[in-house]
Coordinates of C-alpha atoms in Angstrom, one line a residue:
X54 CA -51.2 -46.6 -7.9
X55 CA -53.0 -45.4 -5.0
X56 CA -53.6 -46.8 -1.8
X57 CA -56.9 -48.5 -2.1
X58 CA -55.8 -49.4 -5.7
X59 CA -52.7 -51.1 -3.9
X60 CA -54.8 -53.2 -1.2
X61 CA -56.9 -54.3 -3.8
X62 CA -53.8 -55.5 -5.8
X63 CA -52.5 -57.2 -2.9
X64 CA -55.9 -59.1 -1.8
X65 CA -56.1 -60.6 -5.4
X66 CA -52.2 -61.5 -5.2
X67 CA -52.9 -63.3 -2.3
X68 CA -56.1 -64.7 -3.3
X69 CA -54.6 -66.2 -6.5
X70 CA -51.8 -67.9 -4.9
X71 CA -54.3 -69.3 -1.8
X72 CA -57.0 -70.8 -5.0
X73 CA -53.5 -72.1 -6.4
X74 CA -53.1 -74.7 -3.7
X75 CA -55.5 -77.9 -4.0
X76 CA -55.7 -81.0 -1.4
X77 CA -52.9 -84.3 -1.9
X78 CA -56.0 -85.6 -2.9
X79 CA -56.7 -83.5 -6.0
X80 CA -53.2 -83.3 -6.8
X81 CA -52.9 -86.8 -7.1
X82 CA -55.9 -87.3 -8.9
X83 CA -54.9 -84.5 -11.2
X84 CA -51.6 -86.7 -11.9
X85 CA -54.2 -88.3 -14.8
X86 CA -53.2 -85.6 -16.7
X87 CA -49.5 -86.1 -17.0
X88 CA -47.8 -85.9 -20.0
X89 CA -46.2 -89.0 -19.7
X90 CA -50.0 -90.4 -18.9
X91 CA -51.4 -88.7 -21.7
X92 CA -49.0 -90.5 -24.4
X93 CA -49.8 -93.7 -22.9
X94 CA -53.5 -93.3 -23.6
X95 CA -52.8 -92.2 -27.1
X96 CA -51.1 -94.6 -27.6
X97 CA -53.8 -97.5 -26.5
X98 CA -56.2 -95.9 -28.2
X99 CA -54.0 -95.9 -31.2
X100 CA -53.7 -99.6 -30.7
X101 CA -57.7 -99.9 -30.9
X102 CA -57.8 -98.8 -33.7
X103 CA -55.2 -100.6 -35.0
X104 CA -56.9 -103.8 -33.8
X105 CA -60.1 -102.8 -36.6
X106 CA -57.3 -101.8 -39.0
X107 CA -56.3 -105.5 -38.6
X108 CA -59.2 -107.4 -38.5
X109 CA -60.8 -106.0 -41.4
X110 CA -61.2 -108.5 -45.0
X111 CA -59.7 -105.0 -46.6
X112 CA -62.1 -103.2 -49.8
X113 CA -63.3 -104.8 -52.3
X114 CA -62.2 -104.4 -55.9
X115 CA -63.8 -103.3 -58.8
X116 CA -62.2 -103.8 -62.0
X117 CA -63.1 -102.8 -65.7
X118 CA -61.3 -104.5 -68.5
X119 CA -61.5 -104.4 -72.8
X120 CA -61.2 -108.1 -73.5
X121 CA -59.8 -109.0 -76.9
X122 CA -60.2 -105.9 -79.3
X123 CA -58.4 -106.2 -82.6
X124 CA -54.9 -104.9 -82.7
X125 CA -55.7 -103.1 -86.2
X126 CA -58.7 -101.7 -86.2
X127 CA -59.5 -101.6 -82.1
X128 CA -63.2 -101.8 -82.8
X129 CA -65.7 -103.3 -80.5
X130 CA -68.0 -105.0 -83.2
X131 CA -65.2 -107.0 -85.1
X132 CA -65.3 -110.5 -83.6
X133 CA -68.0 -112.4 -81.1
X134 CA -64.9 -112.1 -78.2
X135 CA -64.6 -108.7 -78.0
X136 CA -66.3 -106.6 -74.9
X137 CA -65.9 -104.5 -72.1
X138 CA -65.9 -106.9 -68.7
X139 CA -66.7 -105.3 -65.3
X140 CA -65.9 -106.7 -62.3
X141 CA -66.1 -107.1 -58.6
X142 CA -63.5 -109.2 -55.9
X143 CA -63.6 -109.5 -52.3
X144 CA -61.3 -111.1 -50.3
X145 CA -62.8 -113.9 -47.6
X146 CA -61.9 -115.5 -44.9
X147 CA -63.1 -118.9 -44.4
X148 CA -61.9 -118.8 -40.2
X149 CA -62.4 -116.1 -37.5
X150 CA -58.5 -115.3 -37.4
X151 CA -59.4 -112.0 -38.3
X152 CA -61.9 -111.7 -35.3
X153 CA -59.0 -113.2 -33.5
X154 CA -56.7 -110.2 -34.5
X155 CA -59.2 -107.9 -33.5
X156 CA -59.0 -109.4 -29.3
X157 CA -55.5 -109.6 -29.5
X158 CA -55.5 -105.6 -31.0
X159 CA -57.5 -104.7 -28.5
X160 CA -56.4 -106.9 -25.8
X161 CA -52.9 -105.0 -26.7
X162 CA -54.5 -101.9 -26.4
X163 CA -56.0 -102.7 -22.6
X164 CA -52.6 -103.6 -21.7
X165 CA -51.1 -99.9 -22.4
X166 CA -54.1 -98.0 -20.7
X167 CA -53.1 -100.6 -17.6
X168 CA -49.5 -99.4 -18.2
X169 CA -50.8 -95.8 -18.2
X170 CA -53.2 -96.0 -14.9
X171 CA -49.4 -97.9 -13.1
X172 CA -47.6 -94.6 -14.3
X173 CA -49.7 -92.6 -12.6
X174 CA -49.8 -94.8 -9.7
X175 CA -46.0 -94.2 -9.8
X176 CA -46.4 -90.2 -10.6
X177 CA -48.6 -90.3 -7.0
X178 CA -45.4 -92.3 -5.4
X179 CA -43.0 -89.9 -6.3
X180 CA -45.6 -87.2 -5.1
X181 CA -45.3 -88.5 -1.7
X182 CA -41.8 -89.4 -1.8
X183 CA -41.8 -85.9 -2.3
X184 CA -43.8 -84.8 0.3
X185 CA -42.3 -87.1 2.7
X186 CA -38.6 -85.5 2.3
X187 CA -40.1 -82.5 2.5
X188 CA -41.4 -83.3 6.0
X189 CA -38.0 -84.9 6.8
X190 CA -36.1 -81.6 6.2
X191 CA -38.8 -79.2 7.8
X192 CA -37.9 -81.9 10.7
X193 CA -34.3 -81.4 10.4
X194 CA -34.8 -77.6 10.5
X195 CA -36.7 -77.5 14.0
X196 CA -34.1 -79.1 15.0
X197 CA -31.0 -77.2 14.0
X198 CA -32.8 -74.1 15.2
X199 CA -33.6 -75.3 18.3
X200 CA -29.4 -76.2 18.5
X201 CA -29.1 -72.8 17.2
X202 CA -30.9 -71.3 20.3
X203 CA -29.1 -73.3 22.3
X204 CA -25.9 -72.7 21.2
X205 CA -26.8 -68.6 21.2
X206 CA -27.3 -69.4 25.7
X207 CA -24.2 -71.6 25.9
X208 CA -22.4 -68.5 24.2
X209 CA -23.8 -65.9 26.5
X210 CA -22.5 -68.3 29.8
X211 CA -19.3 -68.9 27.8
X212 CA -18.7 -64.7 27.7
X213 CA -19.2 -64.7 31.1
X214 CA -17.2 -67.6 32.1
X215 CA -14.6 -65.9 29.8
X216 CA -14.7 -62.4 32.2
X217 CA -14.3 -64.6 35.2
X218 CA -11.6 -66.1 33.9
X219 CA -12.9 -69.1 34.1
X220 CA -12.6 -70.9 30.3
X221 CA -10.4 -69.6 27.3
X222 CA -10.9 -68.0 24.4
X223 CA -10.2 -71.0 22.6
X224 CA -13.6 -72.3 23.5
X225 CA -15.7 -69.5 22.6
X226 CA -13.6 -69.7 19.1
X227 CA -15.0 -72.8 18.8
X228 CA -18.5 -72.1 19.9
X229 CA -18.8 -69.5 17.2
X230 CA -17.6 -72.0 15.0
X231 CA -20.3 -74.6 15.7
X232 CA -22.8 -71.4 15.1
X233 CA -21.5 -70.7 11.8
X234 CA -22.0 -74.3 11.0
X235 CA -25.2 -74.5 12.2
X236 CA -26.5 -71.2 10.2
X237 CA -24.5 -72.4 7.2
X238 CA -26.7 -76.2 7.5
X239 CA -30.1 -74.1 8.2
X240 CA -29.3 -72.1 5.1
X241 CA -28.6 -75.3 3.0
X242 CA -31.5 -77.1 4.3
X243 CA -33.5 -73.8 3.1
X244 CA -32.4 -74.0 -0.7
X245 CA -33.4 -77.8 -0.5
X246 CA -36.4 -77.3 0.6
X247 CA -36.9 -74.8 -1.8
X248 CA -35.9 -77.3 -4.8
X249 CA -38.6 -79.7 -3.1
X250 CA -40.8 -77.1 -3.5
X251 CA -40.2 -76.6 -7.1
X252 CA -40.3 -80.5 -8.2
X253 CA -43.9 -80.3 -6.5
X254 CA -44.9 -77.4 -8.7
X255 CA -43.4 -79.3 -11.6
X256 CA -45.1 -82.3 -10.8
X257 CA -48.5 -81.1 -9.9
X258 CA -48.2 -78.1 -12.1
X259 CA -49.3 -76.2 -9.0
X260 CA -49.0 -76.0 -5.6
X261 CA -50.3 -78.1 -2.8
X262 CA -52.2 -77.2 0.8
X263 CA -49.7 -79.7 2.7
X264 CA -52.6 -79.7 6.2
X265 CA -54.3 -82.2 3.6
X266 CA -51.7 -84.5 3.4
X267 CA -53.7 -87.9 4.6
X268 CA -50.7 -89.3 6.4
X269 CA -53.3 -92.0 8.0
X270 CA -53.4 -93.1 5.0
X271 CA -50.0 -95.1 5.4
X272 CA -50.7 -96.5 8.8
X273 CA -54.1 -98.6 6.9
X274 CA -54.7 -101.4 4.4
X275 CA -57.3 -101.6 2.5
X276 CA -58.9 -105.0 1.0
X277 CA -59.6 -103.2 -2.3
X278 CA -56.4 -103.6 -4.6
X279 CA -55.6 -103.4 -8.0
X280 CA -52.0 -103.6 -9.3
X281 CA -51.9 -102.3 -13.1
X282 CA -48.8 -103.5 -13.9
X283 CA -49.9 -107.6 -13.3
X284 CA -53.2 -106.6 -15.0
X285 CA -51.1 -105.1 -18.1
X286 CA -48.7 -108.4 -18.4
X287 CA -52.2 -110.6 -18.2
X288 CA -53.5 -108.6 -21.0
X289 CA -50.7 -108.7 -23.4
X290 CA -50.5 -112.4 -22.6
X291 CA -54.4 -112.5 -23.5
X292 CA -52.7 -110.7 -26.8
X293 CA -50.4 -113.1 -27.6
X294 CA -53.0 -116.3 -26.9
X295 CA -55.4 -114.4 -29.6
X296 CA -52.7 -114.4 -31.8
X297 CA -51.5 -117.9 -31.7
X298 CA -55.1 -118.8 -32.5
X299 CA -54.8 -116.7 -35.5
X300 CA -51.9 -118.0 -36.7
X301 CA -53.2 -121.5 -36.3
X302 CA -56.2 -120.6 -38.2
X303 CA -53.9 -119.0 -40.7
X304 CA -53.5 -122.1 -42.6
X305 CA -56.5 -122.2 -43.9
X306 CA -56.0 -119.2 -46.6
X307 CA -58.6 -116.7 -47.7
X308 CA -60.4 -116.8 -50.6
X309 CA -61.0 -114.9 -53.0
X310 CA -64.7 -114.5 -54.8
X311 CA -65.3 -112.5 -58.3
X312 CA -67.6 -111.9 -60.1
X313 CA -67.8 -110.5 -63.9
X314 CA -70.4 -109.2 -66.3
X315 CA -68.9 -108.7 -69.8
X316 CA -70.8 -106.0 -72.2
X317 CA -70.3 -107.6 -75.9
X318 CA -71.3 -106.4 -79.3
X319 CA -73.9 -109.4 -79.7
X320 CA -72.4 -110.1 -83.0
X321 CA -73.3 -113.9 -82.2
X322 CA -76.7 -113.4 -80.8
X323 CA -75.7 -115.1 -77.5
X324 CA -75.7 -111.8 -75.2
X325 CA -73.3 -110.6 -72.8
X326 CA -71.3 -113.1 -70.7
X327 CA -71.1 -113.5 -67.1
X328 CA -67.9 -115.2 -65.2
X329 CA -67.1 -116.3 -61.5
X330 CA -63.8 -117.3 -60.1
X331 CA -62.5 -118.4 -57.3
X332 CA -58.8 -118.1 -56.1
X333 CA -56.6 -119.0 -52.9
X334 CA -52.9 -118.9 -51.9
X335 CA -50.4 -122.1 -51.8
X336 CA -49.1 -122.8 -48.6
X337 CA -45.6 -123.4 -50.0
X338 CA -43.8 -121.1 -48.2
X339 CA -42.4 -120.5 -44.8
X340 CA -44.4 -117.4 -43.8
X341 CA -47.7 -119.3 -41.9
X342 CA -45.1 -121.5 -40.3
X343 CA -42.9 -118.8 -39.0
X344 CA -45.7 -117.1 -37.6
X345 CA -47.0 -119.9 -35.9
X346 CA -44.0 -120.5 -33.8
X347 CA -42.6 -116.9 -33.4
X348 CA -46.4 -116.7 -31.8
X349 CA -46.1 -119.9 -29.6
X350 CA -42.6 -118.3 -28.3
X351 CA -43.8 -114.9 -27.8
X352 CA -47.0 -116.4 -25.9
X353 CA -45.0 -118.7 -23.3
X354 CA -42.5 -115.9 -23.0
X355 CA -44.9 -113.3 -21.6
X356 CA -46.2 -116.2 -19.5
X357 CA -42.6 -116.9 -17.7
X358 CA -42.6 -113.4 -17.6
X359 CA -46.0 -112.8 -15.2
X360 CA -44.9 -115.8 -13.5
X361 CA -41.7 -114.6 -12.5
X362 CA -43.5 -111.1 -11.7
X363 CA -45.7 -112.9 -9.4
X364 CA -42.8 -114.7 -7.3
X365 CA -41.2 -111.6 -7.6
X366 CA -44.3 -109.5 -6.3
X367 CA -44.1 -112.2 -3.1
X368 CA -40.5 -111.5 -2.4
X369 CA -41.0 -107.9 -2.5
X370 CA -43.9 -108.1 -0.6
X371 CA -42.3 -109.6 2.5
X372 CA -38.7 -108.2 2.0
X373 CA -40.6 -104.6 2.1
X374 CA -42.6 -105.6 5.1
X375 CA -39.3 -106.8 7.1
X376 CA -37.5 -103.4 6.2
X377 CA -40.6 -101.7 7.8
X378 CA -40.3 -103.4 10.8
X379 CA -36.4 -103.3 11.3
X380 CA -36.5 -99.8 11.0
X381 CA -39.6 -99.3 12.9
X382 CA -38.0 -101.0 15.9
X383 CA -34.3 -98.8 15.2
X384 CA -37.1 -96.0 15.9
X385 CA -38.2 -97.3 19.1
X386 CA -35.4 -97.4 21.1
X387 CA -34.4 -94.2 19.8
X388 CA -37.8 -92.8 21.0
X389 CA -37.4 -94.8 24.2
X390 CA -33.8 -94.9 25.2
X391 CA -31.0 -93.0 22.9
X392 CA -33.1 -89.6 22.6
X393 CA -33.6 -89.4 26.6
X394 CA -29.7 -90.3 27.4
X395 CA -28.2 -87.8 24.5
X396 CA -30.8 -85.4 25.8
X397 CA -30.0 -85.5 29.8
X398 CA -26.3 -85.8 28.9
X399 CA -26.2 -83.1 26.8
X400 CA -28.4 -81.1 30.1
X401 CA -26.0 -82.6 32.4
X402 CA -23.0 -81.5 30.4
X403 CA -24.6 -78.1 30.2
X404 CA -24.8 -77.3 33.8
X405 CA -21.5 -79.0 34.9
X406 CA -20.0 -76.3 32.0
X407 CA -22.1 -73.9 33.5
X408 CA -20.2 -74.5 36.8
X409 CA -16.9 -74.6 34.7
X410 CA -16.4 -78.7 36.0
X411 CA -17.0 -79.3 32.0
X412 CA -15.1 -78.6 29.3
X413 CA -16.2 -76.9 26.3
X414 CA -15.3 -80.1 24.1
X415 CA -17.2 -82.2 26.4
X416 CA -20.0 -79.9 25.9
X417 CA -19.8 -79.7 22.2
X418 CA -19.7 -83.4 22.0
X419 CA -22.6 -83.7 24.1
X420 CA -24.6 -81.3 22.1
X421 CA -23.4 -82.8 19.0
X422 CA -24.5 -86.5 19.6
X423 CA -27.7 -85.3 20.9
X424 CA -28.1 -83.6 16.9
X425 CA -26.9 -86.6 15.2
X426 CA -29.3 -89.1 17.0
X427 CA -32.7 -86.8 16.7
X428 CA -31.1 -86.1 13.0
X429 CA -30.8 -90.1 12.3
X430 CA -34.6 -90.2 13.9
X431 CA -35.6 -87.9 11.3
X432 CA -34.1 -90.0 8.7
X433 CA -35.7 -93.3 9.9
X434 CA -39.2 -91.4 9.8
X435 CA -39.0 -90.9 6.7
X436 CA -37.4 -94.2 5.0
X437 CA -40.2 -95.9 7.3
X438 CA -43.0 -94.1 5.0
X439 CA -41.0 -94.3 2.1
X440 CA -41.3 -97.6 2.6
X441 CA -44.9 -98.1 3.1
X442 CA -45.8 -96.1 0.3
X443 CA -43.8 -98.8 -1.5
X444 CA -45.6 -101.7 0.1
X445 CA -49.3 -99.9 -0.8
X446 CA -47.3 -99.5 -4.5
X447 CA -46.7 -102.9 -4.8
X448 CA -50.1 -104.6 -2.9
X449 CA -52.1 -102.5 -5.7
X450 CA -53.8 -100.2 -2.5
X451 CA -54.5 -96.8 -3.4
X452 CA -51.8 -94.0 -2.5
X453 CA -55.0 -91.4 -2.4
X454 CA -58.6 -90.9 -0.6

């Protein structure tokens, strides 16, 4: 390959992998696509057509029969009775239960594309849940190289300290050994944020330009809301009320109409006959009751059941809103208070060490604490929008632009 052949290569490489990335935006609207979205759909529109399967008086019947031929001779012109009968039955209903089965099919149905639009209102919370960590380690990585770098000058002023005889080797032991478990945490933070990467790609089945992450977004409400999962419970309620309508109506039993035209040898001179009938179900059995009350239970349980999610919804409402606050508050002090003492103590501590008035335990304790606080910060970031990506979740606000 030559060399122009080779920058050529390399320009579409790169071009590829830059048309690869879409905006949060697109990725979470892409999220429609989802498998697990997908089978959801299916499987509403499956119920639709379910609901016309059920609501349908079924095909009529046409029957053709040889009435009353003689057993010996089987001849058609023997006696005034015999003759070929044709006919027609349909199946009637004298109530709209089957209209009634149709709302409730396809009020079913309208409750699993709800259920499909909520799981990929949950596919776009784990996308930022993802996103979010992600941010959390990249945090947690500035900051353990920074700690790196300052372990790398501490190091230098402990070698020299060490020529003037004035610290032990024991404490540049120790230093490298603080080093080494820095490098060993950057590396491991690395390989996780490498596995983030790869659940992305999973997720969006791509990759993602992260300078179009609308992190505004969780800092605004929006009066527009719309939670699928209360409208999917109100339609399979809906469902259920259709139902025990039909099985009210299901009392009254269908009817079934026919009608016959029977072709005769005329032997009598009266022509061929014509008959009608008329015939309807018993209601001896058990079956119409049982499905009258297995509806009326099923009905009032759905309704406990979007009553309890509403009280529920409530709880989680405020319970989310108090976790946001508690730990935005834990983050204000840090930002105002802990961050500034662990960082002039750690300073402090430096120069006193520099001057060999410090020890190097005070210094690694100094340096340690100062880590652990902006660490916990880091943390508390990123539980905080955890957090309000659950509160938008449950409020029915949109996670995207």
């Amino acid at each position: 390959m030559n060399k122009n052949k080779m920058i050529l290569f390399v320009f579409m490489l790169s071009t590829s992998k830059f048309t690869e990335a879409v905006t949060f935006n697109e990725a979470a609207k892409s999220l429609s696509t989802h498998e697990s979205v997908q089978s959801m759909e299916n499987l509403s529109l499956a119920l639709r057509e379910r609901a016309k399967e059920s609501g349908s008086w079924g095909d009529p019947t046409f029957s053709v029969i040889a009435k009353n031929f003689p057993k010996k001779t089987l001849k058609k012109n023997q006696t005034p009775m015999t003759g070929i009968e044709f006919g027609i039955s349909q199946k009637v209903s004298l109530t709209t239960k089957y209209g009634n089965f149709v709302n409730a099919g396809t009020a079913s149905a309208k409750a699993r594309e709800y259920k499909a639009r909520d799981r990929q209102v949950l596919l776009t919370k784990s996308l930022w849940e993802i996103v979010i960590v992600r941010k959390k380690i990249l945090d947690e990585l500035q900051i353990l190289k920074e700690n790196n770098q300052w372990i790398i000058k501490i190091l230098k002023i402990s070698k020299k300290l060490y020529a003037n005889g004035r610290t032990s080797q024991q404490a540049l032991l120790e230093l490298e050994i603080r080093k080494s478990e820095l490098e060993i945490a950057l590396s491991n933070k690395t390989y996780t944020l490498s596995q983030l990467d790869d659940k992305l790609e999973y997720l969006i089945k791509g990759k993602i330009n992260f300078n179009t992450i609308p992190w505004k977004l969780l800092n605004t409400s929006k009066k527009s809301k719309l939670d699928f999962k209360e409208l999917a419970l109100k339609q399979d309620l809906a469902s259920k009320d259709f139902l025990l309508t039909a099985a009210k109506l299901n009392y009254i039993p269908d009817m079934t109409f026919s009608l016959g035209y029977t072709k005769r040898s005329n032997i009598d001179g009266m022509g061929d006959f014509v008959s009608a009938s008329v015939a309807f179900p018993l209601p001896f059995s058990s079956k119409k009751y049982a499905m009258n009350a297995r509806a009326v239970h099923e009905k009032y349980s759905l309704k406990k059941d979007l009553e309890n999610f509403k009280r529920s919804k409530n709880r989680d409402i405020e319970i989310t809103r108090k976790d946001i606050k508690k730990v935005q508050s834990e983050i204000s002090i840090l930002n105002k208070k802990t961050i500034k003492f662990a960082q002039n103590s750690r300073k402090i501590t430096s120069k006193s060490y520099g001057l060999g008035n410090s020890t190097y335990l005070e210094l690694l304790q100094s340096e340690l604490k100062l880590q652990s606080i902006l660490l916990k910060k880091v943390t508390l970031e990123a539980s905080r929008d955890i957090l309000k990506v659950s509160l938008k979740y449950i409020l029915g606000e949109s996670l995207h632009e």
